Short mmCIF file of C-alpha atoms in Angstrom, two decimals:
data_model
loop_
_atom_site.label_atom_id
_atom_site.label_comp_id
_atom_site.label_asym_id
_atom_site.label_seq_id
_atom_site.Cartn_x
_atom_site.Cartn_y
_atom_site.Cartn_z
CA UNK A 1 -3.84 13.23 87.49
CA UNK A 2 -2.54 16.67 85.79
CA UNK A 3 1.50 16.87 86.37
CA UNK A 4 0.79 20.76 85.53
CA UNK A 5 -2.07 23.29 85.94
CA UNK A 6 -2.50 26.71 85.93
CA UNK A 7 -4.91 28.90 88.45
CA UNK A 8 -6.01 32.13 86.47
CA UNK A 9 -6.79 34.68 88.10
CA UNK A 10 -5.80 32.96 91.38
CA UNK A 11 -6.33 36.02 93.59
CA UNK A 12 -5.04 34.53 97.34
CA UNK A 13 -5.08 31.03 96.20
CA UNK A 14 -8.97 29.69 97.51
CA UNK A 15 -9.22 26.84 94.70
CA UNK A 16 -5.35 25.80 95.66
CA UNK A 17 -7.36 25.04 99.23
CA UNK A 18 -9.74 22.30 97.38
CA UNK A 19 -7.26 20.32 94.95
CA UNK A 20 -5.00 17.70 96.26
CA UNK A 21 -1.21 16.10 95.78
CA UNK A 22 -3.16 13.39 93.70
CA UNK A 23 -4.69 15.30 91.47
CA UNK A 24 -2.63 17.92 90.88
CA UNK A 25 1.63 17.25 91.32
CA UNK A 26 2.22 21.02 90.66
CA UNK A 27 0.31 24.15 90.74
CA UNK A 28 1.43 27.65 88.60
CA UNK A 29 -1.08 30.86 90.34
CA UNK A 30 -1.49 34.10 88.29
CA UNK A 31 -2.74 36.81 88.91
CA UNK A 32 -2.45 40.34 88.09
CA UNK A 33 -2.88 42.12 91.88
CA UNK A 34 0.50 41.61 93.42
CA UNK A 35 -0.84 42.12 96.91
CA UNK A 36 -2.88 39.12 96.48
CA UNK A 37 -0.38 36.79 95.52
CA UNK A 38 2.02 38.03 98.47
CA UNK A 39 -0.76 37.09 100.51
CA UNK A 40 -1.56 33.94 99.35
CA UNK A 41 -2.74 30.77 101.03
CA UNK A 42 -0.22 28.51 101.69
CA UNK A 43 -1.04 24.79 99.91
CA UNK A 44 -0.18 21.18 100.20
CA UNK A 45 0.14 21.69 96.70
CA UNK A 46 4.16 22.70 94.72
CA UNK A 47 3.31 26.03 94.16
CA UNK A 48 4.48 29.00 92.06
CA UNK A 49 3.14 32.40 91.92
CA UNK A 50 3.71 34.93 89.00
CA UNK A 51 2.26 38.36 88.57
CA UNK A 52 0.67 38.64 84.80
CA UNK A 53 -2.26 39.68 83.29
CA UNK A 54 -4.57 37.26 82.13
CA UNK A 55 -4.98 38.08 78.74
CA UNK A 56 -0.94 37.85 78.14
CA UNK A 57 -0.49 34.63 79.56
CA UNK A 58 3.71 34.67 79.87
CA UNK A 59 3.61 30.75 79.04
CA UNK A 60 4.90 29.13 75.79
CA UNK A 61 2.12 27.00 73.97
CA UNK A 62 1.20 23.63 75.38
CA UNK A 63 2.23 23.74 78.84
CA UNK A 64 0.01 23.12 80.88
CA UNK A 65 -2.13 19.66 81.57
CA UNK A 66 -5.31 21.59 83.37
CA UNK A 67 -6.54 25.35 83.55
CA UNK A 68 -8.60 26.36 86.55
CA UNK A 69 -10.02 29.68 87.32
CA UNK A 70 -13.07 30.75 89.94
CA UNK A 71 -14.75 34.16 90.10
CA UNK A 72 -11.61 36.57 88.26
CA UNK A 73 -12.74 36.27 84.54
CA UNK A 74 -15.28 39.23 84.90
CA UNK A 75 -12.74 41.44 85.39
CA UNK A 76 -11.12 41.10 82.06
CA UNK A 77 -11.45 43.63 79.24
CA UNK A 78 -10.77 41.45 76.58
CA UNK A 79 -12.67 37.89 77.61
CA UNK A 80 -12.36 36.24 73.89
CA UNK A 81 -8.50 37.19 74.38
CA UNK A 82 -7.92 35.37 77.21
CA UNK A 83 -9.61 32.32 76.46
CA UNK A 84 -7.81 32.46 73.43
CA UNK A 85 -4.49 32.91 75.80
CA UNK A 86 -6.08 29.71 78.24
CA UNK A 87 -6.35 27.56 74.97
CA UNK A 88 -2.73 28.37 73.91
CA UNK A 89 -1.19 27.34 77.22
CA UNK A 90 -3.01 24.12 77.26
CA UNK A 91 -1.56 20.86 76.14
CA UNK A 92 -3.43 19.19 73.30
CA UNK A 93 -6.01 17.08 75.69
CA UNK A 94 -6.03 19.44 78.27
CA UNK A 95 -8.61 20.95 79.81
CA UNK A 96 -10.17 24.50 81.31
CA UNK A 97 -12.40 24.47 84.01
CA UNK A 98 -13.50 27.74 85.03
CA UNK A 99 -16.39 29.32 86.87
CA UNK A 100 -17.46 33.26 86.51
CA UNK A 101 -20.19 35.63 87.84
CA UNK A 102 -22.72 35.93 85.02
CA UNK A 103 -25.46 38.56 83.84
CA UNK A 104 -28.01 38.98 86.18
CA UNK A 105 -25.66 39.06 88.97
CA UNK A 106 -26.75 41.71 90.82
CA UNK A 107 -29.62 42.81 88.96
CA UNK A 108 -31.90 43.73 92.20
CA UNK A 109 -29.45 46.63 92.87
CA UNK A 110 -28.18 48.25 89.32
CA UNK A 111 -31.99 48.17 88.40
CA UNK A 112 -32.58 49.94 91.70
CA UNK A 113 -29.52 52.64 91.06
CA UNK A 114 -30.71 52.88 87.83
CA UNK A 115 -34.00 53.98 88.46
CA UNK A 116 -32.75 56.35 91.67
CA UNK A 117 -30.60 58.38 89.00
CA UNK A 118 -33.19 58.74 86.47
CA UNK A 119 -35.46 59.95 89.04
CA UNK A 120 -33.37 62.41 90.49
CA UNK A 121 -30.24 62.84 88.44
CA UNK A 122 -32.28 62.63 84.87
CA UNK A 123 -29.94 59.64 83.92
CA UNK A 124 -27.44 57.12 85.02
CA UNK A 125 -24.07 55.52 84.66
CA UNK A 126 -23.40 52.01 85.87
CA UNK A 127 -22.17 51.34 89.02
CA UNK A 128 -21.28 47.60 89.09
CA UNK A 129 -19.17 45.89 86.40
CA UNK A 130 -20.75 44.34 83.11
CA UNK A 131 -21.33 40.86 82.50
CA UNK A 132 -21.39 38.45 80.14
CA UNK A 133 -25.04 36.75 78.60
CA UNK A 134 -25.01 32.24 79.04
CA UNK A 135 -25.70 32.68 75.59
CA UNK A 136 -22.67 34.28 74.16
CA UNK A 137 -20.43 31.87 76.46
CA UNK A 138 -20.26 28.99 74.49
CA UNK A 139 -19.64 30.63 71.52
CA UNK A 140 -16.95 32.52 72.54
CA UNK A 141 -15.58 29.49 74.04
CA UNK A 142 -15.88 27.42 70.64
CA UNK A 143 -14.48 30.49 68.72
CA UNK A 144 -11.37 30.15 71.05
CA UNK A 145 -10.63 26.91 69.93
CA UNK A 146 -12.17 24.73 72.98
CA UNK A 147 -14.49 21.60 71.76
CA UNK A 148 -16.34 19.22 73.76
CA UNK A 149 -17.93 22.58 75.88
CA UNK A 150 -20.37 22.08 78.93
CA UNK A 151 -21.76 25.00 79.87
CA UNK A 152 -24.03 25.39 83.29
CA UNK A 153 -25.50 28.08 85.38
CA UNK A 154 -26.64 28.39 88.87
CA UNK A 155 -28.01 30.96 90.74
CA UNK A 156 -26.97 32.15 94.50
CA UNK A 157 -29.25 34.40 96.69
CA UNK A 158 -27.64 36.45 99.90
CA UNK A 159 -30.02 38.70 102.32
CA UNK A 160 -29.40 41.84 103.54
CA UNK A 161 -30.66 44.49 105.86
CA UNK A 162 -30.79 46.93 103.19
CA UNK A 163 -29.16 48.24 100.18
CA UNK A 164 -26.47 50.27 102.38
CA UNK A 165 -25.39 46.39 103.68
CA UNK A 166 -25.01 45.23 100.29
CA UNK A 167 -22.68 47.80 98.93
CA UNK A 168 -21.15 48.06 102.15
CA UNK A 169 -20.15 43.92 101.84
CA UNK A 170 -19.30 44.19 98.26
CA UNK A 171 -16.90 47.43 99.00
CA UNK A 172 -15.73 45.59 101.90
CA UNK A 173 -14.93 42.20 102.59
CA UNK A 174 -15.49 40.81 99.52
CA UNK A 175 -13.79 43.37 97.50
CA UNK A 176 -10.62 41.00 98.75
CA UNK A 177 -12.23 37.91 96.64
CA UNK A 178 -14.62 39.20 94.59
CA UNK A 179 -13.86 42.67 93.85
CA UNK A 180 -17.73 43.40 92.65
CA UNK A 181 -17.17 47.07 92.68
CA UNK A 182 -16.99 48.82 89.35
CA UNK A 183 -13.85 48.55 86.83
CA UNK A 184 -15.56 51.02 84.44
CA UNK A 185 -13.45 53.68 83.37
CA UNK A 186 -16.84 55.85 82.55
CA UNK A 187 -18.69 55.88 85.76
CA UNK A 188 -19.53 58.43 88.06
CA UNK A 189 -17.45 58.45 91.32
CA UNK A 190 -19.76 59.51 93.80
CA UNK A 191 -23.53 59.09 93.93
CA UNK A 192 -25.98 61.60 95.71
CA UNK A 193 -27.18 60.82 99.12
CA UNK A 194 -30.76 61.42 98.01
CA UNK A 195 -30.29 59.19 94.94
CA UNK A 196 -28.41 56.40 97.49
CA UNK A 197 -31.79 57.05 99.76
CA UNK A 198 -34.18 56.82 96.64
CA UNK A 199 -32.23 53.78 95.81
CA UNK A 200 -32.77 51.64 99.26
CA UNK A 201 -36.53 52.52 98.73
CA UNK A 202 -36.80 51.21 94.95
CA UNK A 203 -34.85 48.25 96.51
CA UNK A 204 -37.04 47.14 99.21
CA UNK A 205 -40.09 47.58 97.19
CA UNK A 206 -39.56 45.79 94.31
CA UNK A 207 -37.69 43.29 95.92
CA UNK A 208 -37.78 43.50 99.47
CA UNK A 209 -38.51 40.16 101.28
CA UNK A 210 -41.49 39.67 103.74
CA UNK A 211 -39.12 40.20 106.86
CA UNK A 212 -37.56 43.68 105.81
CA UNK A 213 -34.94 41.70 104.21
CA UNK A 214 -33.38 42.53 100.77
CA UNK A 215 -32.09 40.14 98.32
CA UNK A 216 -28.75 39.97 96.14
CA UNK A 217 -28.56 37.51 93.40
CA UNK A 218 -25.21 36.11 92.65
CA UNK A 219 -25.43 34.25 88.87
CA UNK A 220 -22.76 31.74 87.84
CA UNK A 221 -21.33 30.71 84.76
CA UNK A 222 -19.71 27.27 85.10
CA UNK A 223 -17.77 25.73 82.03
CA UNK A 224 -15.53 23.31 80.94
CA UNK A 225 -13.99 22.42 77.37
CA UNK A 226 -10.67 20.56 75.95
CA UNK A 227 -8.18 21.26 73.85
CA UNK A 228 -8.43 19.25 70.30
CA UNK A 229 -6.68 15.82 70.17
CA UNK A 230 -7.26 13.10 68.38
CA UNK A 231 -7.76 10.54 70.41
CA UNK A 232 -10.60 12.43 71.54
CA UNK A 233 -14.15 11.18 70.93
CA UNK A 234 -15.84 12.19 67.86
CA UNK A 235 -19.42 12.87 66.79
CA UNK A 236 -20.85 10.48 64.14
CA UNK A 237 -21.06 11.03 60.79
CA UNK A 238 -24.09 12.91 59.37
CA UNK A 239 -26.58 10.19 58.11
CA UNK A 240 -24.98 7.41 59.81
CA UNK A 241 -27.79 7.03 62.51
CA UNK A 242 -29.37 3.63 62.75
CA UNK A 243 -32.61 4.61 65.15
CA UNK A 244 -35.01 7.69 64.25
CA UNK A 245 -35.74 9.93 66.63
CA UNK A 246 -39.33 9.36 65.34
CA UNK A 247 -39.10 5.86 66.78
CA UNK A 248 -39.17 7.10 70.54
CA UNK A 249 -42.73 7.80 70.68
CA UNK A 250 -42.90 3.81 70.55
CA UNK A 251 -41.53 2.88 73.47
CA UNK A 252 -44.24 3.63 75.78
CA UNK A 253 -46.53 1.16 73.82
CA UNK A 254 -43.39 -1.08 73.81
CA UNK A 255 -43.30 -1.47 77.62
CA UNK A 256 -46.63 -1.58 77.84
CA UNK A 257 -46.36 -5.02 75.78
CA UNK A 258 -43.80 -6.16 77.20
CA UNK A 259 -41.68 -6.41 74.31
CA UNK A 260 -37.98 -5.18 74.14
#
């Protein structure tokens, strides 16, 4: 039970949908899109709603029990910052469960824009947002303070007609939830129709499916890791093993004999 958590980057409140009066007693959303917040879901859940940006947390240190957030954390400029910020707000014992889109999300369509605009532009600027490597996350997660880290990754594959139908759902719909346009202050506004054309054809033939269909990839991050206290579990001492790892290969011929 967690008398306090905190949804970052809350957006209209979708994760408030799936916790419950037992679990959670009271629920803080943030999020840094006004509009969203006005609009949010209504929950079974206390709820409180503040407009703030998630890498200046307006929270004083050890306040809050649990720390959700789902899908927002690509959008920050500054990710070590806020999980910094996350740690901070955290009672000692608490913990941060969060889930974010991860790098190859998307990859079927930058490397097809990419490709379009070097073939008929002579170069190209990105057109969806950056994301971060599995590999970095858990350091930048340990560097912010958080111990005990599990880090996971799963993959999510949507078809479309075509590459018009994917940008055309991403600029859409799901610019409401997931806002995978582009946040980069550097990019070029408009692309070429010829270059949007060139684009759909790279797309379907590198990876076009066998019924005309086109895949998007969706990649994401999940993670989870406590703040420091000390009733915590902690690792063994160096040395203090009893059993060598060596030993393992033994216990086939061990079962075999029927000995324990």
């Amino acid at each position: 039970t967690f008398p306090l958590a905190l949804d970052v980057g809350s957006g209209r409140g979708y994760i408030a949908q799936h916790l419950t009066k037992e679990t959670v007693e009271k629920l803080v959303q943030v999020d840094i899109a006004e509009n969203a917040l006005k609009n949010a879901i209504e929950s079974e859940i206390p709820t409180v709603r503040v407009v703030a940006d998630e890498e200046f947390l307006p929270f004083k240190e050890d306040t809050f029990d649990l720390v959700v957030s789902s899908l927002s954390l690509h959008w920050v400029n500054d990710l070590p910052k806020a999980f910094r910020e996350i740690h901070q707000v955290l009672k000692p014992d608490g913990v941060f469960i969060g889930a974010m889109f991860g790098g190859d999300t998307l990859y079927e369509l930058r490397c097809s824009l990419q490709l379009a605009e070097l073939e008929r532009e002579g170069g190209f600027s990105p057109h969806v947002s950056p994301f971060t490597a599995v590999a970095d996350l858990g350091h930048l997660l340990s560097r912010a303070g958080f111990n005990t880290l599990t880090v996971d990754t799963d993959e999510i594959q949507v078809n479309y007609p075509g590459l018009f139908e994917v940008m055309e759902d991403l600029q859409g719909k799901y610019v409401l939830c997931m806002g995978e346009s582009n946040c980069s202050w550097n990019r070029k506004p408009l692309l070429h129709r010829e270059t949007m054309l060139a684009a759909a054809a790279i797309y379907q033939e590198m990876y076009g499916n066998s019924d005309g269909s086109v895949p998007a990839t969706f990649q994401i991050y999940y993670m989870i890791g406590w703040k420091y206290h000390e009733s915590q579990a902690k690792p063994a001492q160096r040395g203090s093993a009893t059993v060598s790892f060596g030993d393992l290969a033994k216990i086939e011929g061990l079962l075999k004999t029927g000995k324990k």
